[in-house]
Every structure is written in structure tokens, then in C-alpha cells.
Short mmCIF file of C-alpha atoms in Angstrom, two decimals:
data_model
loop_
_atom_site.label_atom_id
_atom_site.label_comp_id
_atom_site.label_asym_id
_atom_site.label_seq_id
_atom_site.Cartn_x
_atom_site.Cartn_y
_atom_site.Cartn_z
CA MET A 1 222.93 174.19 285.66
CA ASP A 2 223.70 177.88 285.30
CA PHE A 3 225.14 180.67 287.22
CA VAL A 4 222.84 182.68 289.28
CA THR A 5 221.23 185.90 287.78
CA ALA A 6 219.35 188.59 289.82
CA ASP A 7 215.95 186.96 289.09
CA ASP A 8 217.14 183.60 290.90
CA LYS A 9 217.14 185.17 294.45
CA PRO A 10 213.68 184.03 295.39
CA ASP A 11 214.80 180.39 294.56
CA TRP A 12 218.35 180.64 296.04
CA ARG A 13 217.45 181.99 299.37
CA PRO A 14 215.38 178.77 300.50
CA LEU A 15 218.22 176.66 299.44
CA PHE A 16 220.87 178.84 301.17
CA ASP A 17 218.66 178.76 304.16
CA GLY A 18 218.30 174.99 304.03
CA TYR A 19 222.20 174.59 303.68
CA ALA A 20 222.50 177.01 306.81
CA GLU A 21 219.99 174.84 308.71
CA PHE A 22 221.76 171.54 307.91
CA TYR A 23 224.99 173.16 309.63
CA LYS A 24 222.71 174.53 312.49
CA THR A 25 223.84 178.09 311.58
CA SER A 26 221.64 180.99 311.65
CA ILE A 27 221.33 183.17 308.78
CA THR A 28 220.05 186.66 308.89
CA ASP A 29 218.70 188.59 306.06
CA GLN A 30 221.66 190.79 306.20
CA ILE A 31 224.13 187.80 305.79
CA ALA A 32 222.28 186.39 303.10
CA ASP A 33 222.01 189.68 301.30
CA GLN A 34 225.72 189.97 301.28
CA VAL A 35 226.31 186.71 300.05
CA TRP A 36 223.76 187.38 297.35
CA ASP A 37 225.67 190.71 296.28
CA TRP A 38 228.96 188.68 296.38
CA LEU A 39 227.27 186.22 293.73
CA LEU A 40 226.20 188.89 291.45
CA ASP A 41 229.29 190.90 291.83
CA PRO A 42 231.45 190.04 288.73
CA ALA A 43 234.38 191.58 290.87
CA HIS A 44 234.00 189.21 293.80
CA GLU A 45 235.51 185.71 293.72
CA LEU A 46 232.75 183.86 295.05
CA GLU A 47 230.24 182.74 292.26
CA GLY A 48 226.97 180.75 292.51
CA LEU A 49 225.54 178.04 290.41
CA ILE A 50 221.77 176.75 290.71
CA ALA A 51 220.39 173.58 289.45
CA ARG A 52 217.05 173.43 288.20
CA ASP A 53 214.66 170.47 287.03
CA GLN A 54 213.18 170.49 283.33
CA ARG A 55 210.28 172.52 284.73
CA GLY A 56 212.58 175.15 286.07
CA LYS A 57 212.03 174.25 289.89
CA ALA A 58 215.35 175.17 291.88
CA LEU A 59 216.88 171.80 293.24
CA GLY A 60 220.40 173.08 294.51
CA ILE A 61 222.99 175.44 294.71
CA ALA A 62 226.85 175.62 294.65
CA HIS A 63 229.07 178.42 295.72
CA VAL A 64 232.44 178.33 294.10
CA ARG A 65 235.61 180.44 293.73
CA ALA A 66 238.99 180.26 292.31
CA CYS A 67 241.98 179.67 295.16
CA PRO A 68 245.40 180.11 294.41
CA ARG A 69 247.53 177.21 294.65
CA SER A 70 251.18 178.28 295.50
CA LEU A 71 252.94 174.81 295.12
CA ALA A 72 251.44 174.64 291.61
CA GLY A 73 251.85 178.24 290.63
CA GLY A 74 248.16 178.27 289.61
CA TYR A 75 244.79 177.79 290.73
CA LEU A 76 242.18 175.26 291.91
CA GLY A 77 238.48 175.72 292.29
CA PHE A 78 237.31 175.60 296.05
CA LEU A 79 233.60 174.67 296.62
CA ASP A 80 232.48 176.79 299.63
CA ASP A 81 228.69 175.50 299.69
CA MET A 82 226.64 172.97 298.15
CA PHE A 83 223.14 172.18 298.85
CA VAL A 84 220.40 170.06 297.29
CA ALA A 85 216.83 170.40 298.66
CA PRO A 86 215.86 167.41 300.55
CA GLU A 87 213.06 166.40 298.08
CA ALA A 88 215.71 166.45 295.14
CA ARG A 89 218.18 164.06 296.54
CA GLY A 90 218.62 161.23 294.84
CA THR A 91 217.18 162.63 291.36
CA GLY A 92 220.73 163.39 289.87
CA ALA A 93 220.58 167.14 290.99
CA ALA A 94 224.03 166.60 292.89
CA ASP A 95 225.73 164.82 289.92
CA ALA A 96 224.45 167.48 287.74
CA ILE A 97 226.23 169.99 290.03
CA PHE A 98 229.58 168.24 290.09
CA SER A 99 229.48 167.64 286.42
CA ARG A 100 229.04 171.49 285.86
CA LEU A 101 231.92 172.11 288.46
CA SER A 102 234.11 169.53 286.64
CA LYS A 103 233.47 171.33 283.49
CA LEU A 104 234.18 174.68 285.12
CA ALA A 105 237.63 173.51 286.51
CA GLN A 106 238.40 172.47 282.97
CA GLU A 107 237.37 175.59 281.47
CA ARG A 108 239.37 177.57 283.68
CA GLY A 109 242.46 175.48 283.99
CA TRP A 110 241.99 174.70 287.77
CA SER A 111 244.29 171.78 288.72
CA ALA A 112 241.79 170.43 291.38
CA LEU A 113 238.41 171.01 293.08
CA ARG A 114 238.62 171.05 296.91
CA TRP A 115 236.04 171.43 299.54
CA ILE A 116 235.42 170.47 303.13
CA THR A 117 232.47 168.98 304.96
CA GLN A 118 231.48 168.24 308.43
CA HIS A 119 232.32 164.54 309.87
CA PHE A 120 228.51 164.12 310.48
CA ASN A 121 227.52 164.70 306.90
CA GLU A 122 227.19 160.91 305.97
CA ARG A 123 224.86 161.20 303.05
CA GLY A 124 227.16 164.13 301.53
CA ARG A 125 230.39 162.13 302.22
CA GLY A 126 229.14 158.97 300.49
CA PHE A 127 228.23 161.10 297.53
CA TYR A 128 231.67 162.68 297.53
CA ASP A 129 233.39 159.27 297.89
CA ARG A 130 231.76 158.35 294.57
CA TYR A 131 233.66 161.28 293.02
CA THR A 132 237.00 161.06 294.82
CA GLY A 133 237.54 157.73 296.01
CA GLY A 134 237.49 159.24 299.77
CA PRO A 135 238.68 162.11 301.69
CA SER A 136 242.19 163.72 301.22
CA ASP A 137 244.91 163.29 303.60
CA PHE A 138 244.61 166.85 304.64
CA ILE A 139 243.34 167.84 308.25
CA VAL A 140 241.59 171.15 308.44
CA TYR A 141 242.44 173.53 311.43
CA GLN A 142 240.66 176.97 312.23
CA LEU A 143 241.80 179.59 314.45
CA LYS A 144 238.80 181.57 315.56
CA ARG A 145 238.62 185.30 316.12
CA GLU A 146 236.67 186.04 319.25
#
């Protein structure tokens, strides 16, 4: 489980596309290129991780960033995106991602790791429940710009 490098784009893109497809969102080349540029820019807050099997095949991705936590006067990690290829589910790839994210949070002194998911993501929610004991008591609101 490593941070993405410039050489990872051909493996990252199909996983990012799969993530978008799962959420029924269209990803243009322009959007994907923008996200990829963010992941490679050391000055940008979004970072990307890629999970591979022993032969080097890409199995999953995670995009994470530091997020200020004002009531703690510190930072937490925010997991923006996580996707494991359907054929890699149940192989331990998601566990490897979470293990690396947990280590990253510890290394960086993040007080917690947070993320959101859609209510219909039953398999993901079952996985997340194993790590957290269930969803938090927060409700997410979104004010859309039109």
C-alpha cells in the first residue's frame, strides 16, 4: 500500500472510473486529470494511495486529506474516496487500505479518520461497521450551488 506516483495513472484511472460508476457519476478526462494532478502535487491536500497484490496488480485506491478539527485544535484525516475493484473484494485489499490509513493517521497525529458513504452502499457499510462499530451520530447536509 503506497502513495501514488506518476507511473500509477494507468492503474489508478480504471479504479477511479469504477468508483464514479458505483456512485452513478460521470467522470470526464478533464475531471480525472484534475484529480490526478492534485494527487501528484505535494502542495495539494489530497493524497492518493493504491493497493496492489503481490504481482503488482492494482486492487484499490483511497484518497485522503488532513482536515482541521477546530474543537480539538488539531487535525483529523478525511477519507474522500475509497474503491476496491469488484474482483478484489474479499481478498483483504480493503483491510490493507484501512491498515495503511490507520498507520497514516497515527504517523500524522490525526485524532480520527472520518468519511461518508451513501446509504445504499451496503457492502461498504458492513465493512466500515467492522472497523467502527457503526455509523457516527452526525447527519450530513449539503448546500448545492446551482
